Amino acid sequence: MSIKEQLINDIETLPENVLLAINNIIKEWIALNNKNSNDIGEKRRAMFGCMKGKMWIADDFDAPLEEMRKYME
């Protein structure tokens, strides 16, 4: 008998209140497992504007670099 079959046989003998508690535990475990899998390998979709105020660009960003002057002549 496989583990799955054994579990099914064991579950059939449990009272209703115990089944409810086990069901809640399983749902919590599945939710936690899904949450952790997102953190490990799957990319999360960035929300538009989520980086607002986190970066800045210098006022002279487009100004010519002195080191590159000889290449721009």
C-alpha positions as YAML, in Angstrom:
chain: A
units: angstrom
residues:
- id: 1
  name: MET
  ca: [0.00, 0.00, 0.00]
- id: 2
  name: SER
  ca: [1.36, 3.41, -0.97]
- id: 3
  name: ILE
  ca: [1.69, 6.32, 1.43]
- id: 4
  name: LYS
  ca: [-1.11, 8.12, -0.36]
- id: 5
  name: GLU
  ca: [-3.48, 5.17, 0.03]
- id: 6
  name: GLN
  ca: [-2.51, 4.83, 3.70]
- id: 7
  name: LEU
  ca: [-3.23, 8.50, 4.32]
- id: 8
  name: ILE
  ca: [-6.63, 8.21, 2.66]
- id: 9
  name: ASN
  ca: [-7.49, 5.22, 4.84]
- id: 10
  name: ASP
  ca: [-6.34, 7.04, 7.98]
- id: 11
  name: ILE
  ca: [-8.25, 10.21, 7.08]
- id: 12
  name: GLU
  ca: [-11.50, 8.27, 6.61]
- id: 13
  name: THR
  ca: [-11.39, 7.23, 10.26]
- id: 14
  name: LEU
  ca: [-10.93, 10.73, 11.71]
- id: 15
  name: PRO
  ca: [-13.75, 12.76, 13.28]
- id: 16
  name: GLU
  ca: [-15.06, 15.86, 11.47]
- id: 17
  name: ASN
  ca: [-13.46, 18.42, 13.83]
- id: 18
  name: VAL
  ca: [-10.02, 16.87, 13.32]
- id: 19
  name: LEU
  ca: [-10.51, 16.87, 9.55]
- id: 20
  name: LEU
  ca: [-11.34, 20.58, 9.69]
- id: 21
  name: ALA
  ca: [-8.17, 21.33, 11.68]
- id: 22
  name: ILE
  ca: [-6.02, 19.29, 9.30]
- id: 23
  name: ASN
  ca: [-7.60, 21.02, 6.30]
- id: 24
  name: ASN
  ca: [-6.75, 24.45, 7.77]
- id: 25
  name: ILE
  ca: [-3.16, 23.39, 8.43]
- id: 26
  name: ILE
  ca: [-2.79, 22.10, 4.86]
- id: 27
  name: LYS
  ca: [-4.18, 25.35, 3.40]
- id: 28
  name: GLU
  ca: [-1.74, 27.42, 5.49]
- id: 29
  name: TRP
  ca: [1.16, 25.23, 4.42]
- id: 30
  name: ILE
  ca: [0.22, 25.54, 0.75]
- id: 31
  name: ALA
  ca: [-0.09, 29.33, 1.03]
- id: 32
  name: LEU
  ca: [3.29, 29.57, 2.78]
- id: 33
  name: ASN
  ca: [4.91, 27.29, 0.22]
- id: 34
  name: ASN
  ca: [3.53, 29.37, -2.67]
- id: 35
  name: LYS
  ca: [4.75, 32.59, -1.04]
- id: 36
  name: ASN
  ca: [8.27, 31.21, -0.56]
- id: 37
  name: SER
  ca: [8.47, 29.90, -4.13]
- id: 38
  name: ASN
  ca: [7.91, 33.45, -5.40]
- id: 39
  name: ASP
  ca: [10.85, 34.66, -3.32]
- id: 40
  name: ILE
  ca: [13.20, 31.97, -4.58]
- id: 41
  name: GLY
  ca: [13.03, 31.73, -8.35]
- id: 42
  name: GLU
  ca: [10.12, 33.52, -9.85]
- id: 43
  name: LYS
  ca: [10.31, 37.17, -10.78]
- id: 44
  name: ARG
  ca: [7.77, 39.52, -9.30]
- id: 45
  name: ARG
  ca: [6.24, 42.07, -11.58]
- id: 46
  name: ALA
  ca: [7.31, 45.60, -10.67]
- id: 47
  name: MET
  ca: [4.55, 48.12, -10.22]
- id: 48
  name: PHE
  ca: [4.67, 51.31, -12.27]
- id: 49
  name: GLY
  ca: [6.19, 54.12, -10.22]
- id: 50
  name: CYS
  ca: [7.49, 51.91, -7.40]
- id: 51
  name: MET
  ca: [10.99, 53.44, -7.66]
- id: 52
  name: LYS
  ca: [9.83, 57.06, -7.62]
- id: 53
  name: GLY
  ca: [12.16, 59.16, -5.48]
- id: 54
  name: LYS
  ca: [14.72, 56.36, -5.12]
- id: 55
  name: MET
  ca: [17.09, 57.54, -7.86]
- id: 56
  name: TRP
  ca: [18.38, 60.82, -9.19]
- id: 57
  name: ILE
  ca: [20.35, 62.04, -12.19]
- id: 58
  name: ALA
  ca: [23.01, 64.72, -11.84]
- id: 59
  name: ASP
  ca: [22.23, 68.08, -13.44]
- id: 60
  name: ASP
  ca: [25.34, 67.80, -15.63]
- id: 61
  name: PHE
  ca: [24.60, 64.24, -16.77]
- id: 62
  name: ASP
  ca: [24.61, 65.21, -20.46]
- id: 63
  name: ALA
  ca: [27.57, 67.56, -20.19]
- id: 64
  name: PRO
  ca: [30.64, 66.57, -22.23]
- id: 65
  name: LEU
  ca: [33.36, 64.76, -20.33]
- id: 66
  name: GLU
  ca: [36.75, 66.44, -20.27]
- id: 67
  name: GLU
  ca: [38.44, 63.07, -20.79]
- id: 68
  name: MET
  ca: [36.52, 62.55, -24.05]
- id: 69
  name: ARG
  ca: [37.18, 66.01, -25.54]
- id: 70
  name: LYS
  ca: [39.93, 64.78, -27.90]
- id: 71
  name: TYR
  ca: [37.56, 62.19, -29.41]
- id: 72
  name: MET
  ca: [34.80, 64.73, -30.01]
- id: 73
  name: GLU
  ca: [36.85, 67.20, -32.07]
...
